[in-house]
Amino acid sequence: MNLTGAQMVWESLVREGVDTVFGISGGAVLHLYHALPDYPIHHVLVRHEQAAAHAADGYARASGKVGVCLATSGPGATNLVTGIATAMMDSSPIVAITGQVATPFIGKDAFQEVDITGITLPITKHNYLVTDLRELPYVLREAFYIARSGRPGPVLIDIAKDVQAATGEYEYPPEPTLPGYRPTLVGNPRQVAQAAALINAARQPLILAGRGVILSDAAPELRQLAEKADIPVVTTLLGISALPETHPLSLGMGGMHGEAYANLAIQETDLLIAIGARFDDRLTSALRRFAPKARIIHIDIDPAEIGKNIAVDVPIVGDAALVLRSLLPLVEPATHPEWLKQIAIWRAQSSERDILNQPMTGLCPQYVVRSLYEATGGQAIMVSDVGQNQMWEAQYYQHDRLRGLISSGGLGTMGFALPAAIGAQLARPDALVWVTTGDGGFQMNMQELATVVQEKLPLKIAILNNGYLGMVRQWQEMFFSRRYSGSHLLGPDFCQIAAAYGIASARVTEPEQVGPTIARAIEHPGPMLIDFRINPEENVYPMVGPGAALEEMIRRPTAPVLAQADGGTPEEAES
Amino acid sequence: MKHTLIVLMEDRPGVLNRVSSLFRRRNFNIESLTVGHSETPGISRMTVVVDGDDTVVEQVSKQLYKLIHVTKVTDVTSEAAVLRELALIKVHATANTRGEIMQLCDIFRAKAVDVGADSLTIEITGQEDKIDSLIALLRPFGIKEMVRTGRVAMVRGWSGNGSRGARS
């Protein structure tokens, strides 16, 4: 059939199963927007292109499908950059489509021209500049194939304006075969057998589950492995929800602000089974003292992740679900009562220190998050921002819903939560979606409240408002002699901001208001924003300081003892 | 230790940029890089010399494989391989010194490819150390201009480049 380039884009998107795109129009995508109303695709008009990329990412994370965003050339394209980099770091499948100036103008510094394929080279899995209409159908097909297969990631397609306008023959190409791109999916049987032997011999085994488990839909297999061989499970931040966090074998998140008992388990285990995790510095802390007693099995679909940060004993390249399926029959049923008892003791010790088990003064953010958990039964889709709010959310909300936490882990992008939640809510219209954010991150993309209203999304927004860039302040308190340089933040009246958009809101300053206000927000049919005025100088504990090993956590000072670190000599300060 | 990698890639616009950008952002220490056509139309062949231990070189190889257009990476460091570099050296030469320079060229099996009134342009092919030696000997005469291609490599014997360098 004969189509314009613009029509080919939409035709291909429909065939790829896309029903929602996030974008903003502009000069170089006018042809695309002109053709759009003829196709069954819902366009979400965001207010800043960064939000389009985050929303596509949030859509992808909530649905497991490819998210799509759209922007014009020049500033439209550069505004996508942070969102694309966020998706790259967290292996999120998105396709970003940008308009480019017409072919004769490329390289001439034309109006709104920018080399976006050059700019996004290091932050995309692959990218394309299309200057020939005949290539367009193949590029679109390849882009989706690459974005969703193997280790997923963002793909950008930059399409010259004259290519969008030109007319040519269109045929939907077959699934591409790329000679340089053949992801290994099935684990090497010899390696799998070795892994099984180690698991069967281990006395204190531990699973470390990362986002790869969720991306490959391996949650059922993970659970089977954990239950069959009685192996406790620590997750990375992005691995949260791979196993329901109320599962008896779940130890929650490990790492810099991980649960103390999770970190102690990592340091004491004799066999660490890492599945779809990449040993990020926020998990490992001092790399040379990470899991010192453990042999390590590393299952990952990306060969480059194996041996990148840490030497492993048994590497297995493959899709987590397929590898686990081949591993499970070789794993013998086992129990590890001594090991689990030790962990239970550590867990009880953590519980004693928990701020929620101390007399509470003021409004504790941890209490707010725990109340959100209780009100939603762990079944909401939580979309957290970055910083203290993100860590409190991860610590105090027990995610029982698979894909129930959406957060920017690798890039740590403040301002991510609101637009990502827009994408998540559109992907899961029937789900209860909560944004948890700080006052700093919220102000980085709060223009998207307009999109929330325009799309009639019933998002619930909890701002943990402490008037600071809180994590920065915490580092300054601990490692920079309490010099709060550039971290005090004068915010607006968030309730008035909400009111300006016609969004319901409430301010909470007392603990007794927390539960009822959350209940009211959940009952409210539309979006609602709650401004929680939390204790301004609350810290995230435990914390593994810079240069320290995981067992050297700075713990919350217990009541009668003065603030002191029980270990951890900060060698260098880096955030 | 220096490793020699042979990289085959689809000949697409920007592919060299993808590779060089990868080296920079992953902080790999690249000594030299040459690229040109291979025996297969549409496939370019690159020879890269990387300085680093085995772990680093393994990462280089794995990261290269992540580029969609890269089809094959082979580390030929431990193989019997022909390693060659080409250099053009324009050296100051007078009627008095020309003969001496030509003698040096003979020893190195280099050849004069251009003669000017006060210069001689020499072409030499060989391993880096051989070229280094000639350059050292020519330097006292005054080197006016020089260009070196960087290393190209080919494994000796029958093994084509499709037969080794399994994907990890």
XYZ file of C-alpha atoms in Angstrom:
743
model
C 0.000 0.000 0.000
C 1.109 3.573 -0.660
C 1.656 5.707 2.429
C 3.427 8.836 3.500
C 6.391 8.444 5.840
C 4.238 9.825 8.644
C 1.536 7.235 7.953
C 4.133 4.485 7.882
C 5.170 5.449 11.407
C 1.648 5.144 12.785
C 0.832 2.062 10.738
C 3.922 0.343 12.139
C 3.173 1.466 15.683
C -0.317 -0.003 15.474
C 1.128 -3.281 14.204
C 3.633 -3.282 17.063
C 0.713 -3.144 19.471
C 1.155 0.474 20.510
C -2.014 2.159 21.726
C -0.573 5.128 23.637
C 2.174 7.629 22.825
C 3.458 10.532 24.894
C 4.666 13.634 23.167
C 4.689 17.272 22.226
C 4.327 18.531 18.678
C 6.566 20.959 16.846
C 7.777 22.012 13.425
C 9.633 18.841 12.499
C 6.834 16.457 13.479
C 3.873 18.293 11.976
C 3.423 15.593 9.323
C 3.338 12.936 12.031
C 0.730 14.818 14.024
C -1.276 15.500 10.876
C -1.556 11.774 10.158
C -2.149 10.712 13.784
C -5.966 11.173 14.046
C -6.491 8.445 11.416
C -4.988 5.774 13.678
C -6.275 4.090 16.864
C -3.532 5.538 19.019
C -4.114 7.706 22.062
C -1.753 10.659 22.157
C -0.958 12.055 25.587
C 0.081 15.670 25.385
C 2.633 16.262 28.118
C 3.983 19.662 29.106
C 7.706 19.000 28.708
C 9.399 16.379 26.549
C 11.349 15.031 29.529
C 7.997 13.957 30.904
C 7.139 12.243 27.612
C 10.181 10.020 27.935
C 9.548 9.296 31.639
C 5.878 8.583 30.948
C 6.799 6.148 28.166
C 9.232 4.555 30.611
C 6.607 4.348 33.362
C 4.189 2.860 30.853
C 6.772 0.246 29.891
C 7.602 -0.622 33.489
C 3.973 -0.989 34.508
C 2.891 -2.969 31.446
C 5.962 -4.832 30.218
C 5.226 -3.409 26.763
C 7.319 -0.951 24.786
C 6.608 2.686 25.710
C 6.664 5.295 22.976
C 7.443 9.010 23.130
C 7.513 11.610 20.430
C 9.221 14.977 20.145
C 10.167 17.518 17.558
C 13.714 18.277 16.447
C 16.225 20.420 18.360
C 15.014 21.339 21.840
C 12.202 18.794 21.713
C 14.735 16.066 21.114
C 17.276 17.298 23.677
C 14.547 17.519 26.299
C 14.081 13.774 25.911
C 17.688 13.082 26.812
C 17.313 12.708 30.589
C 14.362 10.389 30.122
C 16.200 8.260 27.564
C 19.254 8.001 29.828
C 16.973 6.998 32.707
C 15.478 4.222 30.576
C 18.926 3.085 29.442
C 20.275 2.730 32.954
C 17.230 0.740 34.063
C 16.890 -1.384 30.880
C 13.471 -0.008 30.074
C 12.117 -0.705 26.595
C 11.107 2.580 25.015
C 11.095 3.849 21.462
C 11.672 7.586 21.117
C 10.673 9.130 17.806
C 12.011 12.551 16.935
C 11.537 14.774 13.931
C 14.649 16.017 12.183
C 15.015 18.989 9.843
C 14.544 18.127 6.166
C 17.388 16.208 4.536
C 18.840 19.165 2.542
C 19.177 21.149 5.793
C 20.932 18.464 7.846
C 24.378 19.627 8.870
C 23.624 23.267 8.041
C 22.772 24.385 11.589
C 19.187 24.842 10.459
C 16.475 26.148 12.776
C 15.847 23.633 15.564
C 18.470 21.269 14.196
C 20.448 19.132 16.592
C 22.428 15.926 16.070
C 20.220 13.855 18.356
C 21.568 10.511 17.139
C 25.047 11.753 18.054
C 23.854 13.059 21.403
C 22.016 9.875 22.327
C 24.651 7.438 21.072
C 25.845 6.515 24.581
C 22.361 6.465 26.130
C 20.460 4.335 23.649
C 20.643 0.634 22.956
C 20.611 1.671 19.322
C 19.513 4.649 17.278
C 18.690 5.616 13.719
C 18.687 8.666 11.516
C 16.257 8.071 8.667
C 16.898 10.085 5.506
C 15.525 7.562 3.018
C 11.845 6.660 3.016
C 12.531 3.113 1.810
C 14.392 2.371 5.042
C 11.649 3.639 7.324
C 9.481 0.486 7.642
C 12.556 -1.630 8.398
C 13.916 0.841 10.901
C 10.606 0.936 12.766
C 10.415 -2.848 12.874
C 14.009 -3.174 14.047
C 13.623 -0.459 16.650
C 10.800 -2.236 18.447
C 12.524 -5.592 18.109
C 15.749 -4.260 19.607
C 13.998 -2.270 22.342
C 12.064 -5.250 23.704
C 14.376 -8.214 23.092
C 17.530 -9.304 24.887
C 18.357 -6.809 27.573
C 15.671 -4.224 26.854
C 16.536 -0.587 26.366
C 15.678 2.654 24.636
C 15.905 3.038 20.855
C 15.673 6.405 19.158
C 14.478 7.018 15.609
C 15.224 10.435 14.135
C 13.163 11.006 10.991
C 13.859 13.839 8.577
C 10.860 16.022 7.887
C 10.896 15.429 4.131
C 10.918 11.667 4.733
C 7.746 12.032 6.807
C 6.119 13.944 3.940
C 7.264 11.683 1.094
C 5.049 8.908 -0.240
C 6.107 5.360 -0.992
C 5.196 1.703 -0.956
C 4.683 0.262 2.522
C 4.835 -3.310 3.591
C 5.177 -4.410 7.200
C 8.509 -6.249 7.213
C 9.000 -9.659 8.842
C 10.802 -9.903 12.171
C 14.330 -8.758 11.460
C 17.402 -10.939 11.625
C 20.397 -8.868 12.596
C 23.768 -10.571 12.145
C 25.316 -8.558 14.979
C 22.437 -8.969 17.424
C 21.509 -12.432 18.626
C 20.909 -12.380 22.374
C 21.720 -15.602 24.188
C 18.537 -16.743 25.907
C 19.186 -20.307 27.029
C 21.813 -20.896 29.677
C 24.779 -23.136 28.955
C 23.776 -26.572 30.375
C 27.215 -27.182 31.873
C 27.157 -23.864 33.697
C 23.604 -24.497 34.842
C 24.658 -27.896 36.219
C 27.590 -26.278 38.027
C 25.263 -23.724 39.531
C 22.905 -26.467 40.700
C 25.804 -28.328 42.316
C 26.821 -25.204 44.223
C 23.243 -24.572 45.318
C 22.824 -28.159 46.496
C 26.029 -27.929 48.515
C 25.480 -24.477 50.020
C 24.758 -24.125 53.705
C 23.925 -20.413 53.759
C 22.700 -19.586 50.259
C 21.199 -16.254 49.310
C 19.457 -15.038 46.174
C 20.033 -11.511 44.934
C 17.168 -10.655 42.590
C 17.393 -7.658 40.266
C 15.211 -6.044 37.658
C 16.124 -8.756 35.174
C 13.793 -11.108 37.046
C 10.892 -8.743 36.469
C 11.862 -7.932 32.876
C 11.966 -11.600 31.902
C 8.777 -12.460 33.797
C 10.779 -14.858 35.958
C 8.976 -14.089 39.223
C 7.231 -17.504 39.387
C 10.518 -19.339 38.756
C 12.300 -17.189 41.323
C 9.699 -18.069 43.892
C 9.931 -21.760 43.056
C 13.703 -21.750 43.433
C 13.547 -19.888 46.741
C 10.880 -22.188 48.151
C 12.277 -25.435 46.801
C 15.759 -24.917 48.210
C 14.725 -22.696 51.136
C 16.827 -19.753 50.020
C 16.162 -16.235 51.328
C 15.909 -13.467 48.745
C 17.436 -10.009 48.847
C 16.503 -7.656 46.032
C 18.083 -4.617 44.484
C 15.985 -1.441 44.448
C 14.706 -2.326 40.989
C 14.280 -5.976 41.905
C 11.690 -5.049 44.503
C 8.397 -6.930 43.868
C 10.167 -9.825 42.095
C 9.143 -11.791 45.198
C 6.224 -10.510 47.292
C 7.874 -8.600 50.126
C 5.632 -10.237 52.711
C 6.885 -13.664 51.638
C 8.676 -15.320 54.596
C 11.845 -15.706 52.498
C 11.885 -12.050 51.421
C 14.570 -9.939 53.085
C 13.681 -6.802 51.168
C 16.250 -4.508 49.622
C 19.983 -4.634 50.259
C 22.656 -2.009 49.682
C 23.500 1.474 50.854
C 20.126 1.952 52.506
C 19.112 -1.669 52.538
C 17.739 -3.556 55.477
C 20.514 -4.320 57.958
C 19.596 -8.005 58.003
C 19.672 -8.126 54.199
C 23.152 -6.644 54.159
C 24.363 -8.931 56.922
C 23.001 -11.882 54.980
C 24.993 -10.776 51.920
C 28.156 -10.538 54.001
C 27.640 -13.948 55.626
C 26.284 -16.029 52.771
C 28.421 -18.821 51.358
C 26.647 -18.751 47.991
C 25.215 -15.657 46.353
C 22.914 -16.360 43.417
C 22.566 -13.097 41.526
C 19.751 -13.096 38.995
C 19.317 -10.153 36.634
C 21.308 -7.806 38.844
C 24.430 -5.906 37.870
C 26.301 -5.320 41.154
C 25.742 -1.582 41.083
C 27.847 0.424 43.572
C 24.711 1.374 45.509
C 24.219 -2.306 46.202
C 27.776 -3.485 46.773
C 29.398 -0.508 48.511
C 33.094 -1.407 49.016
C 33.441 -3.855 46.161
C 36.436 -5.724 47.481
C 34.659 -6.476 50.740
C 31.330 -7.396 49.178
C 30.028 -10.873 50.046
C 33.506 -11.940 51.195
C 32.562 -15.477 52.144
C 30.501 -16.253 49.086
C 30.955 -18.063 45.872
C 28.923 -16.230 43.283
C 26.586 -17.422 40.553
C 25.663 -14.650 38.154
C 22.732 -15.082 35.794
C 22.326 -12.237 33.318
C 21.165 -11.817 29.755
C 23.881 -9.254 29.067
C 27.310 -10.940 28.800
C 28.988 -7.584 29.432
C 27.509 -7.457 32.932
C 29.317 -10.626 33.893
C 32.717 -9.835 35.310
C 32.172 -6.076 34.826
C 32.136 -5.157 38.499
C 32.812 -8.391 40.294
C 34.526 -11.692 39.554
C 32.075 -14.593 39.636
C 32.472 -18.342 40.018
C 29.672 -19.496 37.744
C 28.536 -17.111 35.020
C 25.355 -17.986 33.156
C 24.346 -15.839 30.209
C 20.695 -16.140 29.402
C 17.141 -15.052 30.012
C 16.411 -15.308 33.738
C 13.173 -17.250 33.310
C 14.664 -19.760 30.861
C 17.802 -20.244 32.934
C 15.802 -20.762 36.127
C 13.535 -23.230 34.345
C 16.559 -25.292 33.335
C 18.074 -24.951 36.800
C 15.020 -25.868 38.874
C 14.897 -29.612 38.097
C 18.567 -29.924 39.096
C 18.072 -28.230 42.455
C 17.313 -30.563 45.327
C 14.703 -29.659 47.913
C 16.485 -28.396 51.008
C 15.998 -26.538 54.254
C 18.386 -24.172 55.973
C 16.913 -23.719 59.460
C 20.143 -22.501 61.114
C 20.757 -19.903 58.450
C 17.186 -18.640 58.512
C 17.279 -18.541 62.299
C 20.391 -16.355 62.194
C 18.645 -14.025 59.757
C 15.576 -13.941 61.992
C 17.771 -12.812 64.889
C 19.235 -10.001 62.788
C 15.733 -9.085 61.704
C 14.534 -8.884 65.301
C 17.476 -6.659 66.162
C 16.577 -4.362 63.271
C 13.004 -4.266 64.421
C 14.062 -3.079 67.872
C 15.901 -0.173 66.315
C 13.099 0.667 63.894
C 11.889 4.219 64.306
C 8.316 2.960 64.148
C 8.997 1.003 67.334
C 10.239 4.109 69.160
C 8.106 6.827 70.692
C 7.286 9.065 67.760
C 7.820 12.800 67.772
C 6.505 14.959 64.971
C 5.553 13.536 61.600
C 7.891 10.765 60.514
C 8.125 10.042 56.789
C 8.534 6.358 57.624
C 5.153 6.457 59.345
C 3.591 8.070 56.301
C 4.936 5.373 53.995
C 3.941 2.588 56.370
C 0.440 4.071 56.494
C 0.318 4.073 52.695
C 1.260 0.415 52.789
C -1.403 -0.415 55.327
C -4.065 1.517 53.445
C -3.310 -0.215 50.156
C -2.402 -3.699 51.387
C 0.836 -3.637 49.416
C -1.128 -3.810 46.185
C -0.756 -0.275 44.830
C 1.613 0.629 42.029
C 4.056 2.862 43.858
C 6.029 5.333 41.764
C 8.794 6.873 43.785
C 11.066 9.782 43.018
C 14.724 9.963 43.975
C 16.414 10.694 47.267
C 15.293 10.128 50.839
C 11.672 9.677 49.781
C 12.728 6.871 47.464
C 14.594 5.029 50.201
C 11.808 5.428 52.779
C 9.340 4.166 50.215
C 11.517 1.145 49.470
C 12.030 0.404 53.164
C 8.559 0.902 54.577
C 6.224 -0.136 51.770
C 6.029 -3.892 51.361
C 5.441 -4.430 47.667
C 3.362 -7.527 47.121
C 2.241 -6.615 43.614
C 4.569 -7.694 40.810
C 5.852 -4.562 39.020
C 4.480 -2.686 42.020
C 7.429 -0.315 42.322
C 8.512 2.060 39.587
C 11.572 4.138 40.362
C 14.649 5.567 38.684
C 17.413 3.397 40.101
C 20.462 3.656 37.892
C 20.383 7.259 36.787
C 18.634 8.488 39.931
C 16.539 11.036 38.091
C 14.756 13.506 40.337
C 11.467 14.569 38.784
C 10.861 11.061 37.436
C 7.936 10.030 39.615
C 5.046 12.216 38.463
C 5.477 11.715 34.701
C 6.350 8.021 35.144
C 3.169 7.602 37.199
C 1.182 9.157 34.357
C 2.521 6.443 32.086
C 1.893 3.738 34.681
C -1.699 4.824 35.263
C -2.401 4.839 31.525
C -0.906 1.355 31.229
C -2.919 0.123 34.228
C -6.089 2.216 34.272
C -7.713 0.103 36.985
C -4.765 0.126 39.366
C -4.337 2.421 42.308
C -1.209 4.423 41.491
C 0.554 6.439 44.164
C 3.342 8.909 43.585
C 5.704 9.271 46.516
C 8.051 12.164 46.034
C 9.982 14.841 47.832
C 9.359 18.545 47.565
C 12.576 18.922 45.554
C 11.932 16.258 42.931
C 8.263 17.159 42.632
C 9.175 20.706 41.646
C 11.318 19.394 38.805
C 8.312 18.194 36.800
C 5.206 19.449 38.571
C 4.026 21.080 35.344
C 2.745 17.583 34.536
C -0.173 18.100 36.919
C -1.778 19.645 33.840
C -1.371 16.339 31.985
C -2.881 14.468 34.941
C -5.972 16.672 34.722
C -6.198 16.640 30.945
C -6.036 12.840 30.955
C -8.429 12.606 33.942
C -6.017 10.312 35.769
C -6.908 9.437 39.375
C -3.288 9.605 40.541
C -2.617 10.006 44.244
C 0.393 12.112 45.083
C 2.174 12.025 48.439
C 4.791 14.736 48.848
C 7.146 14.040 51.728
C 7.867 17.707 52.234
C 10.864 18.539 54.407
C 11.923 21.796 52.792
C 15.260 20.318 51.839
C 16.992 18.426 49.123
C 16.884 15.848 51.855
C 19.467 13.295 50.770
C 21.935 16.073 50.018
C 21.262 17.507 53.464
C 21.782 14.099 55.052
C 25.194 13.729 53.363
C 26.098 17.233 54.408
C 25.078 16.410 57.976
C 27.095 13.197 58.044
C 30.098 13.917 55.877
C 30.300 17.672 55.240
C 30.248 19.149 58.770
C 26.586 20.104 58.614
C 27.218 22.869 56.138
C 23.846 22.890 54.388
C 25.078 24.542 51.247
C 22.437 24.798 48.570
C 20.161 22.199 50.099
C 17.521 24.318 51.816
C 14.575 24.645 49.532
C 11.807 27.197 49.626
C 8.771 25.473 48.185
C 5.412 26.800 47.077
C 2.139 26.030 48.823
C 1.561 22.694 47.105
C -2.133 22.705 47.967
C -2.562 25.988 46.137
C -0.599 24.583 43.214
C -2.971 21.604 43.150
C -5.968 23.920 43.431
C -4.754 25.923 40.445
C -5.011 22.739 38.379
C -8.348 21.795 39.927
C -6.812 18.923 41.872
C -8.029 18.029 45.365
C -5.441 18.372 48.086
C -4.766 18.206 51.806
C -1.969 19.206 54.105
C -0.932 16.849 56.872
C 1.154 17.965 59.813
C 0.134 15.521 62.586
C 0.452 11.733 62.707
C -3.214 11.255 63.536
C -4.210 12.966 60.262
C -2.153 10.559 58.141
C -4.449 7.524 58.011
C -7.734 9.384 57.486
C -6.238 11.631 54.801
C -4.803 8.689 52.880
C -8.186 6.959 53.122
C -9.890 10.078 51.809
C -7.465 10.273 48.877
C -8.118 6.641 47.955
C -11.880 7.171 48.098
C -11.655 10.378 46.070
C -12.523 9.496 42.470
C -10.039 11.890 40.871
C -6.449 12.849 41.496
C -5.453 14.084 44.919
C -2.284 15.584 46.317
C -1.235 15.344 49.953
C 1.438 17.640 51.316
C 2.980 15.769 54.244
C 5.012 18.206 56.349
C 7.504 15.716 57.685
C 10.263 16.215 60.242
C 12.728 18.293 58.251
C 15.934 16.680 59.453
C 14.912 13.038 59.444
C 17.602 10.724 58.037
C 17.537 7.467 56.135
C 18.940 4.582 58.177
C 20.725 2.296 57.976
C 23.357 3.826 55.770
C 26.541 2.350 54.419
C 28.925 5.278 54.245
C 31.276 5.917 51.356
C 34.102 3.402 51.210
C 32.558 1.179 53.877
C 31.617 -2.456 53.543
C 28.007 -3.578 53.794
C 28.245 -4.774 57.402
C 29.612 -1.398 58.503
C 26.268 0.309 58.493
C 25.558 3.543 60.233
C 22.533 2.606 62.302
C 19.824 4.789 63.714
C 21.025 6.053 67.076
C 19.050 4.243 69.778
C 17.275 6.462 72.270
C 19.775 6.977 75.106
C 22.909 6.768 72.995
C 24.284 9.820 71.282
C 24.543 9.767 67.510
C 27.500 7.698 66.529
C 28.463 5.398 63.725
C 29.065 1.827 64.760
C 31.598 1.321 62.042
C 32.285 2.836 58.695
C 35.125 5.242 58.252
C 34.188 7.518 55.413
C 37.210 7.582 53.153
C 35.757 9.716 50.481
C 32.554 11.574 50.051
C 30.671 11.033 46.867
C 26.977 11.045 46.440
C 49.657 -5.838 28.127
C 48.753 -4.864 24.614
C 46.016 -6.867 22.927
C 45.140 -6.893 19.248
C 41.454 -7.234 18.444
C 39.950 -7.773 15.036
C 36.440 -6.358 14.834
C 34.046 -7.018 11.977
C 31.119 -4.672 11.593
C 28.407 -3.779 9.166
C 29.506 -0.877 7.016
C 26.851 1.659 8.075
C 27.011 5.428 8.463
C 28.206 6.321 11.931
C 29.499 2.879 12.870
C 33.053 4.121 13.426
C 31.609 6.843 15.642
C 29.730 4.224 17.663
C 32.891 2.270 18.260
C 35.137 5.210 19.137
C 32.462 6.729 21.365
C 32.212 3.398 23.195
C 35.945 3.366 23.887
C 35.834 6.878 25.276
C 32.826 6.468 27.525
C 33.937 3.117 28.913
C 37.357 4.590 29.644
C 39.223 2.012 27.571
C 42.810 2.778 26.669
C 43.103 2.414 22.905
C 46.587 2.517 21.396
C 45.583 2.413 17.767
C 42.584 1.807 15.597
C 42.431 1.200 11.874
C 39.435 0.484 9.732
C 38.800 -0.468 6.132
C 36.983 -2.926 3.890
C 37.076 -6.653 4.510
C 36.732 -9.521 2.024
C 32.935 -9.356 2.395
C 31.095 -6.460 0.752
C 29.235 -4.418 3.359
C 31.468 -5.588 6.193
C 34.241 -3.363 7.521
C 37.199 -4.702 9.383
C 38.808 -2.863 12.253
C 42.026 -3.644 14.054
C 42.196 -2.264 17.567
C 45.177 -2.313 19.885
C 44.052 -2.107 23.500
C 46.277 -1.723 26.514
C 44.960 -3.516 29.573
C 44.755 -6.785 31.458
C 42.592 -9.716 30.376
C 39.567 -8.460 32.337
C 39.685 -5.095 30.613
C 40.076 -6.636 27.172
C 37.214 -9.022 27.851
C 35.032 -6.017 28.727
C 36.125 -4.245 25.531
C 35.108 -7.279 23.538
C 31.770 -7.693 25.321
C 30.930 -4.010 25.037
C 31.773 -4.083 21.322
C 29.384 -6.987 20.888
C 26.620 -4.864 22.377
C 26.830 -2.583 19.362
C 24.173 -3.834 16.977
C 26.394 -3.413 13.912
C 29.368 -5.302 15.322
C 29.224 -8.888 14.108
C 32.488 -10.399 15.353
C 35.294 -9.626 17.761
C 38.455 -11.760 17.853
C 41.408 -11.321 20.176
C 44.408 -12.492 18.139
C 46.995 -11.561 20.759
C 47.892 -15.142 21.569
C 47.552 -16.347 17.996
C 50.258 -16.606 15.387
C 49.348 -13.526 13.443
C 50.814 -11.193 10.880
C 50.906 -7.725 12.405
C 51.709 -4.847 10.112
C 51.756 -1.109 10.088
C 52.547 1.277 7.275
C 54.347 4.590 7.697
C 55.242 7.417 5.338
C 58.195 9.466 6.546
C 59.349 12.658 4.851
C 62.921 13.184 5.932
C 65.284 16.102 5.272
C 67.854 14.956 2.673
C 70.645 16.756 0.898
C 72.892 15.467 -1.845
C 75.333 14.516 0.931
C 72.933 12.552 3.117
C 70.672 10.991 0.510
C 72.920 7.967 -0.042
C 73.159 7.227 3.661
C 69.403 7.402 4.067
C 68.868 5.089 1.109
C 71.217 2.573 2.701
C 69.176 2.624 5.886
C 66.065 2.074 3.797
C 67.595 -0.967 2.164
C 68.392 -2.524 5.528
C 64.771 -2.019 6.621
C 63.348 -2.983 3.254
C 61.742 0.432 3.108
C 61.513 2.317 -0.155
C 61.780 5.872 -1.257
C 58.515 6.859 -2.888
C 59.245 10.530 -3.543
C 62.421 12.545 -3.937
C 62.454 16.333 -3.563
C 65.235 18.865 -3.756
C 65.828 18.680 -0.027
C 63.667 15.764 1.067
C 63.061 12.077 0.683
C 59.726 10.379 1.372
C 60.070 6.847 2.628
C 57.447 4.130 2.805
C 57.934 1.354 5.304
C 55.754 -1.589 6.230
C 56.292 -3.846 9.215
C 55.717 -4.313 12.879
C 55.700 -1.258 15.090
C 59.130 -1.877 16.590
C 60.723 -2.066 13.160
C 59.123 1.222 12.165
C 60.134 2.753 15.495
C 63.735 1.741 14.835
C 63.843 3.309 11.398
C 62.279 6.476 12.739
C 64.909 6.634 15.461
C 67.658 6.315 12.870
C 66.100 8.905 10.577
C 65.422 11.471 13.280
C 68.967 12.930 13.252
C 68.476 13.850 9.594
C 65.368 15.807 10.446
C 61.888 14.341 10.006
C 59.648 16.943 8.386
C 56.415 15.018 8.295
C 55.202 11.577 9.213
C 52.048 9.476 9.109
C 51.485 6.008 10.581
C 48.431 3.892 9.912
C 48.260 1.940 13.141
C 48.324 -1.832 13.309
C 46.446 -4.204 11.038
C 46.441 -7.886 11.835
C 45.647 -11.238 10.257
C 45.914 -14.702 11.740
C 48.342 -16.981 9.920
C 47.233 -20.172 8.204
C 43.841 -21.245 7.027
C 41.519 -20.064 9.780
C 39.234 -17.435 8.345
C 37.832 -14.780 10.639
C 34.571 -16.650 10.915
C 36.030 -19.610 12.729
C 37.107 -18.253 16.080
C 36.275 -15.694 18.725
C 33.166 -17.346 20.026
C 30.633 -15.086 21.612
C 30.810 -15.221 25.337
